[in-house]
XYZ file of C-alpha atoms in Angstrom:
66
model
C 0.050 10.983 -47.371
C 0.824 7.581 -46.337
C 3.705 7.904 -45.199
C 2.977 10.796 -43.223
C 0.188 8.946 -41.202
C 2.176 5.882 -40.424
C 4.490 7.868 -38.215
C 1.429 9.868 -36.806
C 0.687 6.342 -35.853
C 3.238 5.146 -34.649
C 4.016 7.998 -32.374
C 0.208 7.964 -31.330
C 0.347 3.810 -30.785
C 3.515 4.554 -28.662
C 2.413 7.585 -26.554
C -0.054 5.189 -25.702
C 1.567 2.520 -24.715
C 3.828 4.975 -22.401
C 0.415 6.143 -20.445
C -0.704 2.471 -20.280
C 2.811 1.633 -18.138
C 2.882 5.054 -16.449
C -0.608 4.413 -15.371
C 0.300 0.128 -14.651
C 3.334 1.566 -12.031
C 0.705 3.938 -10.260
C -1.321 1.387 -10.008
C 1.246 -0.610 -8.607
C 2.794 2.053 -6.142
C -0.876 2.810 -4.786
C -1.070 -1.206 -4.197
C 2.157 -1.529 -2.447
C 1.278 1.550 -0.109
C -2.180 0.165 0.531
C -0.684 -3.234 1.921
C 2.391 -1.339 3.577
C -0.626 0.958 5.824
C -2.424 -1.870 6.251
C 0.925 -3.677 7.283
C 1.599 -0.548 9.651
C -2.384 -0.740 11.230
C -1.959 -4.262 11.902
C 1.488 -4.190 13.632
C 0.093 -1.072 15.809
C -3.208 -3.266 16.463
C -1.049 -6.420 18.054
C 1.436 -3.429 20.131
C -1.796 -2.099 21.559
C -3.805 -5.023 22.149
C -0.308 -6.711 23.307
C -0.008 -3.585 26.382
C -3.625 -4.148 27.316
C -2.355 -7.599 28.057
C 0.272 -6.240 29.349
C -1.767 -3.897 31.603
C -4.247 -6.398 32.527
C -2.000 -8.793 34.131
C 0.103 -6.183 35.814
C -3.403 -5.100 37.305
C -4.309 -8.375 38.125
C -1.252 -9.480 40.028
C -1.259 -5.927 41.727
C -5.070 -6.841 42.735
C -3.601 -10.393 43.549
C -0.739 -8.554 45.540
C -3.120 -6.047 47.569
């Protein structure tokens, strides 16, 4: 009977473990895609507040101009 439980163990300890890392590397991958959106948001913030700079000026020297 012993014997027959250690494996049972074993197999249960290391089916475990396996969930454990599957569920560390989702973790992981969610992480990375999180910081890589907010990576994206931030990069499409500075473009758009870069052409209402943009924008602005050209206004202003076409004001200027006029």
């Amino acid at each position: 009977f012993l014997f027959i439980r250690n494996p049972l163990n074993q197999v249960k300890i290391r089916n475990s473990n396996d969930n454990n890392e599957i569920i560390i590397i989702i973790i992981i991958i969610i992480i990375i895609i999180i910081i890589i959106i907010i990576i994206i948001i931030i990069i499409i913030i500075i473009i758009i507040i870069i052409i209402i700079i943009i924008i602005i000026i050209t206004i202003t020297i076409i004001i200027i101009i006029i």
